[in-house]
Short mmCIF file of C-alpha atoms and ligand atoms in Angstrom, two decimals:
data_model
loop_
_atom_site.label_atom_id
_atom_site.label_comp_id
_atom_site.label_asym_id
_atom_site.label_seq_id
_atom_site.Cartn_x
_atom_site.Cartn_y
_atom_site.Cartn_z
CA MET A 18 10.67 49.87 44.28
CA LYS A 19 7.43 48.21 44.03
CA LYS A 20 6.92 49.07 40.53
CA ILE A 21 10.25 47.40 39.51
CA THR A 22 9.11 44.15 41.57
CA TRP A 23 6.67 44.11 39.46
CA ILE A 24 8.01 44.71 35.98
CA LEU A 25 10.94 41.88 37.35
CA LEU A 26 8.14 39.42 37.99
CA LEU A 27 6.49 40.42 34.82
CA LEU A 28 10.02 39.74 32.77
CA ILE A 29 10.42 36.47 35.08
CA TRP A 30 7.01 35.05 34.03
CA ALA A 31 7.67 36.32 30.18
CA GLY A 32 10.65 34.15 30.22
CA LEU A 33 9.31 31.09 31.76
CA SER A 34 6.49 31.53 29.38
CA PHE A 35 8.67 31.61 26.56
CA ALA A 36 10.75 28.71 27.71
CA GLN A 37 7.82 26.58 27.82
CA LYS A 38 6.87 27.55 24.69
CA ARG A 39 10.23 26.36 23.50
CA ALA A 40 10.57 23.32 25.53
CA ALA A 41 7.29 22.43 23.89
CA LEU A 42 8.76 22.93 20.51
CA GLU A 43 11.83 21.04 21.05
CA ARG A 44 9.44 18.26 22.12
CA PRO A 45 6.31 18.34 20.21
CA ASN A 46 3.05 16.46 21.16
CA ILE A 47 2.89 13.76 18.49
CA ILE A 48 -0.74 12.20 17.48
CA ILE A 49 -1.06 9.45 15.21
CA ILE A 50 -4.69 9.00 13.72
CA LEU A 51 -4.61 5.54 12.11
CA THR A 52 -8.18 4.45 10.77
CA ASP A 53 -8.61 0.48 9.62
CA ASP A 54 -9.05 -1.24 6.09
CA GLN A 55 -9.70 2.66 4.38
CA GLY A 56 -8.95 2.93 0.64
CA TYR A 57 -6.38 4.66 -1.01
CA ALA A 58 -8.92 6.86 -3.11
CA ASP A 59 -11.70 7.61 0.45
CA VAL A 60 -10.03 10.88 1.16
CA GLY A 61 -10.30 14.31 -0.58
CA PHE A 62 -6.40 14.57 -0.78
CA ASN A 63 -6.53 11.56 -3.04
CA GLY A 64 -9.42 12.72 -4.89
CA SER A 65 -12.20 11.27 -3.35
CA LYS A 66 -15.29 12.35 -5.35
CA ASP A 67 -18.25 10.92 -3.40
CA ILE A 68 -16.76 10.93 0.16
CA PRO A 69 -15.84 14.76 1.56
CA THR A 70 -13.21 14.31 4.30
CA PRO A 71 -12.91 18.05 4.80
CA GLY A 72 -11.32 17.19 8.48
CA ILE A 73 -8.97 15.16 7.31
CA ASP A 74 -8.08 17.18 3.93
CA ARG A 75 -6.74 19.66 6.67
CA ILE A 76 -4.09 17.77 7.73
CA ALA A 77 -2.68 17.67 3.88
CA LYS A 78 -3.56 21.28 3.21
CA ASN A 79 -1.59 22.23 6.56
CA GLY A 80 1.31 19.80 5.70
CA VAL A 81 2.30 17.03 3.38
CA VAL A 82 0.90 14.14 1.73
CA PHE A 83 2.74 10.85 1.30
CA SER A 84 1.34 10.11 -2.07
CA SER A 85 3.26 6.71 -1.97
CA GLY A 86 2.81 6.06 2.11
CA TYR A 87 3.10 2.78 2.97
CA VAL A 88 2.35 0.41 5.62
CA SER A 89 4.29 -3.02 6.71
CA TYR A 90 1.79 -5.12 5.92
CA ALA A 91 -1.42 -5.65 4.24
CA VAL A 92 -3.79 -6.79 7.39
CA CYS A 93 -4.25 -5.02 10.57
CA GLY A 94 -2.35 -6.98 13.10
CA PRO A 95 1.18 -7.01 11.84
CA SER A 96 0.87 -3.39 10.22
CA ARG A 97 0.14 -2.24 13.54
CA ALA A 98 3.05 -3.85 14.98
CA GLY A 99 5.20 -2.08 12.53
CA LEU A 100 3.86 1.29 13.09
CA ILE A 101 4.30 0.80 17.25
CA THR A 102 7.77 -0.46 17.22
CA GLY A 103 9.05 1.24 14.29
CA ARG A 104 10.09 -2.07 13.12
CA TYR A 105 9.66 -5.00 10.28
CA GLN A 106 7.37 -6.80 12.50
CA ASP A 107 8.93 -10.01 11.10
CA ARG A 108 11.77 -9.35 13.03
CA PHE A 109 10.21 -10.51 16.05
CA GLY A 110 7.61 -12.68 14.36
CA PHE A 111 4.62 -10.79 14.53
CA SER A 112 3.58 -12.23 11.04
CA ARG A 113 0.16 -12.73 11.14
CA ASN A 114 -2.99 -11.41 12.61
CA PRO A 115 -3.37 -12.72 16.04
CA LEU A 116 -6.24 -14.82 17.79
CA LEU A 117 -8.08 -13.71 20.69
CA ALA A 118 -6.21 -15.95 22.97
CA VAL A 119 -6.72 -13.72 26.68
CA LYS A 120 -4.83 -16.86 28.16
CA ASP A 121 -1.45 -16.68 26.18
CA SER A 122 1.24 -14.46 26.50
CA VAL A 123 3.08 -15.21 23.51
CA MET A 124 -0.19 -13.82 21.25
CA GLY A 125 0.89 -10.50 20.73
CA LEU A 126 3.41 -8.21 20.38
CA PRO A 127 6.70 -9.76 22.36
CA LEU A 128 7.90 -7.90 25.54
CA THR A 129 11.15 -7.60 23.79
CA GLU A 130 9.89 -4.79 22.10
CA GLU A 131 9.86 -1.29 22.58
CA THR A 132 6.51 0.37 21.82
CA LEU A 133 6.39 4.16 20.54
CA GLY A 134 4.48 4.58 24.21
CA ASP A 135 7.22 3.25 25.75
CA LEU A 136 9.72 5.33 23.81
CA LEU A 137 7.75 8.62 24.72
CA LYS A 138 7.24 7.76 28.03
CA LYS A 139 11.39 8.11 28.68
CA ALA A 140 11.13 11.73 27.46
CA ASP A 141 8.18 12.20 29.85
CA TYR A 142 5.57 12.21 27.06
CA LYS A 143 1.85 11.15 28.50
CA THR A 144 0.67 8.55 26.60
CA GLY A 145 -2.90 7.44 25.53
CA VAL A 146 -4.32 5.21 23.39
CA LEU A 147 -7.79 4.90 22.16
CA GLY A 148 -9.71 2.58 20.24
CA LYS A 149 -8.02 -1.11 18.58
CA TRP A 150 -5.47 -2.66 20.34
CA HIS A 151 -4.82 -6.12 18.34
CA LEU A 152 -1.34 -6.30 19.68
CA GLY A 153 -2.23 -9.03 22.30
CA ALA A 154 -5.10 -9.48 24.78
CA HIS A 155 -3.22 -11.39 27.57
CA PRO A 156 -2.97 -9.44 30.84
CA SER A 157 0.84 -8.41 30.16
CA LEU A 158 0.15 -7.40 26.75
CA ILE A 159 -2.43 -5.03 27.13
CA PRO A 160 -1.76 -1.07 26.41
CA ASN A 161 -1.55 -0.42 30.31
CA LYS A 162 1.69 -2.67 30.40
CA ARG A 163 3.18 -1.68 26.88
CA GLY A 164 3.71 2.32 27.66
CA PHE A 165 0.59 3.92 27.56
CA ASP A 166 -0.69 5.64 30.80
CA GLU A 167 -4.26 5.65 29.29
CA PHE A 168 -6.27 3.39 27.42
CA TYR A 169 -10.02 3.62 26.07
CA GLY A 170 -11.33 0.83 23.61
CA PHE A 171 -10.75 -2.68 22.95
CA LEU A 172 -8.15 -5.59 22.66
CA GLU A 173 -9.84 -7.38 19.83
CA GLY A 174 -9.03 -7.01 16.06
CA GLY A 175 -12.87 -5.30 15.33
CA HIS A 176 -15.36 -3.82 17.36
CA ARG A 177 -19.29 -3.90 16.33
CA TYR A 178 -20.19 -0.04 16.58
CA PHE A 179 -22.92 0.15 18.49
CA PRO A 180 -23.61 0.32 22.14
CA GLU A 181 -26.55 -2.19 22.62
CA ASP A 182 -24.27 -4.76 20.67
CA TRP A 183 -21.59 -4.66 23.29
CA THR A 184 -23.07 -7.78 25.70
CA ILE A 185 -19.48 -9.04 26.77
CA ASN A 186 -18.06 -8.40 29.82
CA SER A 187 -14.68 -10.01 29.30
CA GLU A 188 -12.93 -11.47 26.57
CA LYS A 189 -13.23 -14.89 28.63
CA GLU A 190 -16.74 -14.90 28.04
CA ALA A 191 -16.59 -14.79 24.21
CA LYS A 192 -17.45 -17.80 22.74
CA SER A 193 -15.98 -17.08 19.10
CA GLN A 194 -13.15 -15.65 17.87
CA TYR A 195 -15.55 -12.57 16.48
CA ASP A 196 -17.66 -12.33 19.99
CA GLY A 197 -15.22 -10.30 20.96
CA TYR A 198 -16.53 -7.74 18.47
CA ARG A 199 -19.09 -7.12 21.41
CA THR A 200 -17.50 -7.01 24.61
CA LYS A 201 -17.74 -4.01 26.68
CA LEU A 202 -14.86 -1.18 26.22
CA LEU A 203 -12.60 -1.09 28.75
CA LYS A 204 -11.25 2.04 30.44
CA ASN A 205 -7.57 1.03 31.22
CA THR A 206 -8.52 -2.21 33.02
CA GLU A 207 -12.29 -1.46 33.96
CA ARG A 208 -15.01 -1.94 31.75
CA VAL A 209 -17.25 0.95 31.08
CA GLU A 210 -21.08 1.58 29.68
CA GLU A 211 -20.38 3.53 26.66
CA THR A 212 -23.42 5.01 25.28
CA GLU A 213 -21.94 6.81 22.13
CA TYR A 214 -21.96 5.41 18.76
CA LEU A 215 -18.03 3.84 18.60
CA THR A 216 -16.50 6.38 16.26
CA ASP A 217 -17.94 9.35 18.32
CA ALA A 218 -17.11 7.90 21.86
CA LEU A 219 -13.39 7.84 20.40
CA SER A 220 -13.14 11.22 18.87
CA ARG A 221 -14.97 12.14 22.50
CA GLU A 222 -12.05 10.97 24.31
CA ALA A 223 -9.37 12.18 21.42
CA LEU A 224 -10.48 15.55 22.74
CA SER A 225 -10.48 14.94 26.46
CA PHE A 226 -7.43 13.17 26.28
CA VAL A 227 -5.92 16.20 24.70
CA LYS A 228 -7.44 18.95 26.88
CA ALA A 229 -6.23 17.31 29.65
CA HIS A 230 -2.59 17.10 28.85
CA GLN A 231 -2.20 20.14 26.74
CA ASN A 232 0.14 21.75 29.09
CA GLU A 233 2.63 18.76 28.65
CA PRO A 234 4.10 16.72 25.50
CA PHE A 235 1.66 14.15 24.85
CA PHE A 236 1.61 11.25 22.41
CA LEU A 237 -2.03 10.05 21.21
CA TYR A 238 -2.81 7.23 19.10
CA LEU A 239 -5.91 7.58 17.99
CA ALA A 240 -6.93 4.18 16.30
CA TYR A 241 -10.28 4.09 14.95
CA ASN A 242 -11.67 0.92 13.95
CA ALA A 243 -13.49 2.74 11.27
CA PRO A 244 -14.41 1.80 8.57
CA HIS A 245 -13.21 -1.93 9.28
CA ALA A 246 -16.71 -3.87 9.27
CA PRO A 247 -19.20 -4.77 10.15
CA MET A 248 -20.78 -1.77 8.45
CA GLN A 249 -22.51 -0.02 10.94
CA ALA A 250 -23.36 4.11 11.00
CA THR A 251 -25.91 6.31 12.59
CA GLU A 252 -28.52 8.12 10.72
CA LYS A 253 -26.71 11.41 10.75
CA TYR A 254 -23.91 10.29 9.07
CA LEU A 255 -26.12 7.91 6.51
CA SER A 256 -28.05 11.02 5.68
CA ARG A 257 -24.95 13.05 4.22
CA PHE A 258 -24.76 10.63 1.39
CA PRO A 259 -28.21 10.55 -0.12
CA ASN A 260 -26.82 9.81 -3.56
CA ILE A 261 -25.13 6.84 -3.02
CA GLN A 262 -27.59 3.83 -3.90
CA ASP A 263 -25.22 1.18 -2.89
CA THR A 264 -25.98 0.46 0.74
CA LYS A 265 -22.44 -1.13 1.59
CA ARG A 266 -20.57 1.77 0.23
CA LYS A 267 -23.52 4.31 1.64
CA THR A 268 -22.78 3.08 5.21
CA TYR A 269 -18.94 3.03 4.16
CA ALA A 270 -19.09 6.30 3.13
CA ALA A 271 -21.01 7.20 6.37
CA MET A 272 -18.40 5.26 8.77
CA VAL A 273 -15.43 7.61 6.85
CA SER A 274 -17.97 10.91 7.37
CA ALA A 275 -17.76 10.09 11.21
CA VAL A 276 -14.20 9.67 11.50
CA ASP A 277 -13.79 12.65 9.48
CA ASP A 278 -15.93 14.93 11.98
CA GLY A 279 -13.49 13.48 14.50
CA VAL A 280 -10.36 14.72 13.23
CA GLY A 281 -11.77 18.08 12.10
CA ALA A 282 -12.68 18.57 15.77
CA LEU A 283 -9.64 17.41 16.95
CA LEU A 284 -7.84 19.88 14.57
CA ASP A 285 -9.81 22.35 16.17
CA LEU A 286 -8.71 21.87 19.02
CA LEU A 287 -5.44 21.79 18.66
CA ALA A 288 -5.78 25.68 16.98
CA GLU A 289 -8.12 26.53 20.01
CA LEU A 290 -5.63 25.87 22.55
CA GLU A 291 -2.54 27.39 20.34
CA ILE A 292 -0.56 24.10 20.38
CA GLU A 293 -0.80 23.30 16.55
CA GLU A 294 2.88 24.61 16.02
CA ASN A 295 4.07 22.22 18.67
CA THR A 296 1.89 19.09 17.68
CA VAL A 297 3.02 17.07 14.88
CA VAL A 298 -0.64 15.14 13.42
CA PHE A 299 -0.08 12.16 11.24
CA PHE A 300 -3.17 10.39 9.57
CA LEU A 301 -2.80 6.95 8.02
CA SER A 302 -4.92 3.90 7.19
CA ASP A 303 -3.25 0.47 8.63
CA ASN A 304 -3.56 -1.19 5.18
CA GLY A 305 -5.28 -0.60 2.11
CA GLY A 306 -9.41 -1.59 1.37
CA PRO A 307 -10.81 -5.07 1.26
CA THR A 308 -13.25 -3.54 -1.40
CA LYS A 309 -15.77 -6.78 -1.16
CA ASP A 310 -15.92 -6.46 2.76
CA ASN A 311 -16.36 -2.70 3.14
CA ALA A 312 -17.02 -1.22 -0.30
CA SER A 313 -13.83 0.55 -0.02
CA ASP A 314 -12.07 1.76 -2.97
CA ASN A 315 -8.36 1.60 -3.84
CA ARG A 316 -7.80 3.19 -7.52
CA PRO A 317 -6.39 3.66 -9.54
CA LEU A 318 -3.92 0.94 -7.59
CA ARG A 319 -4.07 -2.76 -8.21
CA GLY A 320 -5.65 -5.06 -5.19
CA PHE A 321 -6.65 -5.09 -1.92
CA LYS A 322 -6.54 -5.76 1.86
CA SER A 323 -3.75 -8.86 2.02
CA ASP A 324 -1.98 -8.08 -1.05
CA PHE A 325 1.23 -6.89 -2.05
CA PHE A 326 -0.18 -5.27 -4.96
CA GLU A 327 -0.02 -1.54 -4.20
CA GLY A 328 -4.01 -1.83 -3.23
CA GLY A 329 -2.89 -3.65 -0.17
CA VAL A 330 0.10 -1.68 1.16
CA ARG A 331 -0.36 1.86 -0.16
CA VAL A 332 -2.68 3.47 2.24
CA PRO A 333 -4.07 7.42 2.62
CA PHE A 334 -1.01 9.00 4.19
CA ALA A 335 -0.65 12.86 5.46
CA VAL A 336 1.28 14.63 8.15
CA GLN A 337 0.86 18.21 9.80
CA TRP A 338 3.31 20.49 11.62
CA LYS A 339 2.28 24.08 11.49
CA GLY A 340 5.48 26.38 10.92
CA GLN A 341 7.45 23.47 10.63
CA ILE A 342 7.50 21.96 7.78
CA PRO A 343 5.90 23.04 4.42
CA ASN A 344 2.08 22.96 3.73
CA GLY A 345 0.23 21.96 0.86
CA ILE A 346 2.91 19.84 -0.74
CA VAL A 347 3.05 16.02 -2.19
CA TYR A 348 6.09 14.02 -1.40
CA ASP A 349 6.33 11.27 -3.85
CA TYR A 350 9.41 9.13 -2.75
CA PRO A 351 8.32 6.18 -0.85
CA VAL A 352 7.84 6.40 2.81
CA ILE A 353 6.69 3.76 5.54
CA SER A 354 4.59 3.94 8.69
CA LEU A 355 8.08 2.92 10.63
CA ASP A 356 9.09 6.34 9.79
CA ILE A 357 6.45 7.69 12.37
CA PHE A 358 8.56 5.74 15.18
CA ALA A 359 11.81 7.13 13.97
CA THR A 360 10.45 10.87 13.28
CA ALA A 361 9.22 10.90 16.86
CA SER A 362 12.05 9.37 18.61
CA ALA A 363 14.18 12.52 16.77
CA LEU A 364 11.79 14.90 17.85
CA ALA A 365 11.46 13.98 21.17
CA LYS A 366 15.06 13.38 21.45
CA VAL A 367 14.81 9.85 22.95
CA GLN A 368 17.12 7.07 21.93
CA PRO A 369 15.09 3.49 21.05
CA LYS A 370 16.00 0.73 22.20
CA ASN A 371 15.97 -1.70 19.33
CA GLN A 372 17.12 -1.29 16.00
CA LEU A 373 14.96 0.77 14.04
CA ASP A 374 13.37 0.07 10.07
CA GLY A 375 12.39 3.98 9.83
CA VAL A 376 14.03 7.28 9.31
CA ASN A 377 13.18 10.66 10.45
CA LEU A 378 11.22 12.31 7.57
CA VAL A 379 11.58 16.01 8.90
CA PRO A 380 14.77 16.83 7.10
CA TYR A 381 13.01 15.46 3.82
CA LEU A 382 10.43 17.17 4.54
CA LYS A 383 12.31 20.51 5.11
CA GLY A 384 13.88 19.79 2.11
CA GLU A 385 17.19 19.53 3.77
CA LYS A 386 17.59 16.16 2.71
CA LYS A 387 17.07 15.64 -1.16
CA ASP A 388 17.60 11.81 -1.62
CA PRO A 389 14.82 9.20 -1.28
CA PRO A 390 14.60 8.39 2.41
CA HIS A 391 14.43 4.60 1.60
CA GLN A 392 16.56 2.85 -1.07
CA ALA A 393 14.04 0.03 -0.43
CA ILE A 394 10.96 -1.13 1.58
CA TYR A 395 10.07 -4.72 1.96
CA TRP A 396 7.44 -6.96 2.57
CA ARG A 397 7.06 -10.49 3.85
CA ASN A 398 3.96 -13.09 3.96
CA PHE A 399 5.23 -16.19 5.43
CA ASP A 400 2.54 -18.18 4.95
CA ARG A 401 2.64 -17.52 1.13
CA ASN A 402 6.44 -17.66 0.96
CA ARG A 403 5.88 -13.99 -0.42
CA PHE A 404 8.35 -11.40 -0.18
CA THR A 405 8.31 -7.77 -2.18
CA ILE A 406 10.56 -5.01 -2.32
CA ARG A 407 9.81 -1.29 -3.44
CA THR A 408 12.17 0.93 -4.86
CA PRO A 409 12.05 4.59 -5.76
CA ASP A 410 11.34 3.16 -9.19
CA SER A 411 10.60 -0.51 -9.43
CA LYS A 412 8.39 -3.02 -7.38
CA MET A 413 8.87 -6.42 -7.27
CA ILE A 414 6.68 -9.25 -6.19
CA MET A 415 7.82 -12.83 -5.67
CA GLU A 416 5.95 -16.20 -4.88
CA ALA A 417 5.89 -19.20 -5.51
CA GLU A 418 2.92 -18.88 -7.92
CA ALA A 419 4.22 -16.15 -9.52
CA GLU A 420 6.50 -13.12 -10.15
CA TYR A 421 6.08 -9.44 -11.27
CA LEU A 422 8.48 -6.59 -11.74
CA PHE A 423 6.78 -3.62 -12.23
CA ASP A 424 7.95 0.11 -13.33
CA ILE A 425 6.48 1.96 -10.49
CA GLN A 426 6.88 5.26 -11.42
CA SER A 427 4.91 4.97 -14.84
CA ASP A 428 2.79 1.89 -13.82
CA LEU A 429 1.02 3.07 -10.68
CA SER A 430 -1.82 0.68 -11.46
CA GLU A 431 0.83 -2.42 -11.76
CA SER A 432 -0.86 -3.52 -15.07
CA LYS A 433 2.67 -4.37 -17.34
CA ASN A 434 4.56 -7.47 -15.77
CA LEU A 435 8.20 -6.76 -16.67
CA ILE A 436 9.71 -9.78 -15.12
CA GLY A 437 11.25 -11.41 -18.41
CA THR A 438 12.19 -8.29 -19.59
CA ASP A 439 14.91 -7.16 -17.18
CA ILE A 440 16.81 -10.04 -15.74
CA THR A 441 19.55 -7.66 -14.26
CA LEU A 442 17.24 -5.71 -12.14
CA LYS A 443 15.25 -8.84 -11.07
CA ASN A 444 18.75 -10.53 -9.73
CA LYS A 445 19.55 -7.16 -8.04
CA LEU A 446 16.12 -6.95 -6.50
CA SER A 447 16.35 -10.30 -5.41
CA GLU A 448 19.83 -9.88 -3.86
CA ARG A 449 18.51 -7.42 -1.80
CA ILE A 450 15.57 -9.31 -0.55
CA GLU A 451 17.70 -12.32 0.14
CA GLN A 452 19.99 -9.78 2.73
CA TRP A 453 16.99 -8.66 4.00
CA LYS A 454 15.53 -11.91 4.93
CA LYS A 455 18.59 -12.66 7.12
CA LEU A 456 17.08 -10.26 9.65
CA LEU A 457 13.63 -11.95 10.12
CA MET A 458 12.47 -14.69 12.43
CA ASP A 459 9.80 -16.83 11.83
CA PRO A 460 6.03 -16.68 13.78
CA LEU A 461 5.94 -16.35 17.01
CA PHE A 462 2.06 -17.45 16.63
CA LEU A 463 -0.46 -19.33 14.98
CA GLY A 464 -2.94 -16.36 12.95
CA LEU A 465 -6.49 -16.05 12.85
CA LEU A 466 -6.66 -18.32 9.65
CA GLU A 467 -5.57 -21.25 11.82
CA GLU A 468 -7.29 -21.17 15.32
CA LYS A 469 -8.27 -25.13 14.74
CA GLU A 470 -4.53 -25.75 14.80
CA TYR A 471 -4.49 -23.75 17.59
CA ASN A 472 -6.87 -25.12 19.52
CA LEU A 473 -5.65 -28.65 19.06
CA ARG A 474 -1.93 -27.68 20.14
CA ASN A 475 -3.28 -25.69 23.14
CA PRO A 476 -6.13 -27.26 24.53
CA ASP A 477 -5.17 -25.52 28.01
CA ARG A 478 -5.31 -22.18 25.97
CA PHE A 479 -8.67 -22.65 24.46
CA THR A 480 -9.57 -19.48 22.32
CA PRO A 481 -12.81 -19.53 21.08
CA GLU A 482 -13.66 -20.30 17.48
CA SER A 483 -15.22 -18.70 15.05
CA LYS A 484 -18.22 -19.29 13.96
CA GLU A 485 -19.39 -16.37 11.95
CA LYS A 486 -17.53 -13.93 10.18
CA GLU A 487 -18.19 -10.11 10.66
CA1 CA B 290 -7.04 -2.92 9.00
#
């Protein structure tokens, strides 16, 4: 009798354990690892020769590299607004890099928008964001108010890397926009006395978040600010690059290498906890490399951060989901960061509040859908009146001063402007842009380049002026 009871209990336990695993598979964990201003060429999986990234490359080996992986804007803030909502940010007026304006509830992601944190909380995920927020510093716009259970990082568009530089206790004390780079880190809404190099601290917190939530569905948005300027690295990482002579490039390499260690450690932890097969891991940069600022390398792409040439918006981008999507393949049809939200929504089986612009990539990666995920991807730079469209075959950039049309499949480096030679295609693409424009609204707030005007217009909402550019 006793024996039978034990067997029954064992069977029930095995059944429960199986059911738990099944439930987890049905709602996999989601991790997004975002780097800041990393060049297209600066990962091993895109061919980097001087900066080994064995950690990040494991995502490519375990999964899929997007060779035509885009972000929705060519600078930090709007790109992040697109990523975190799954929608073109111009739909809701997030068209510029926000100013650090802690008294301004409009300066950031509008409350009408649902973040990926909000979405996954509806499906009972534990949600965390680590690192750079940059979607609003007003108390109503901070991560803990936007769908994230846990936050460890900073609200500004950038940050210094060494704890001894973090001397400011509140955004309100910042005397210039770039003073914001010196704030003490926040753990939720409390200031902390961090002692580690920033990238290492964020990696440490990522491991701790995953350990804490290993038994429940979780969403981790790990937003490293490396390798964004200022260029700062520790000897541990600098010493890995004795052969790089250029100081800026060497520091950049060290900063990327620090991120890479963190990514490797995170993947090790997923394996150790045996949750690799129910965890989807995305890796991407928020925009292309600003080569002059941080010595990044976008080759063979043309252009840089803030351009709509490929070097501004085509980024290192890969995803792994072991046992679920193929491993070691390159997917060449254009995809966009907005697809991450749509994919997460489908995997967590939870309906988004707003109309999405991305698609669930999983059926494409499994080969169940063979057509291109997007017939067209679009960009707008409101202040320059610049519009860009990428279709599976072509790319067109339109602005007042210049128009470009490229056969992007055969001309990856955008070297041959075909704008005068294919009027039919130009008209067809122009018509698509015109249709897309109808979805968009004007910017909600003045940006980083307009702080003087902002302060004139908003004397009661004083934001510190930039005295130095870091
Ligand atoms: Ca950036």
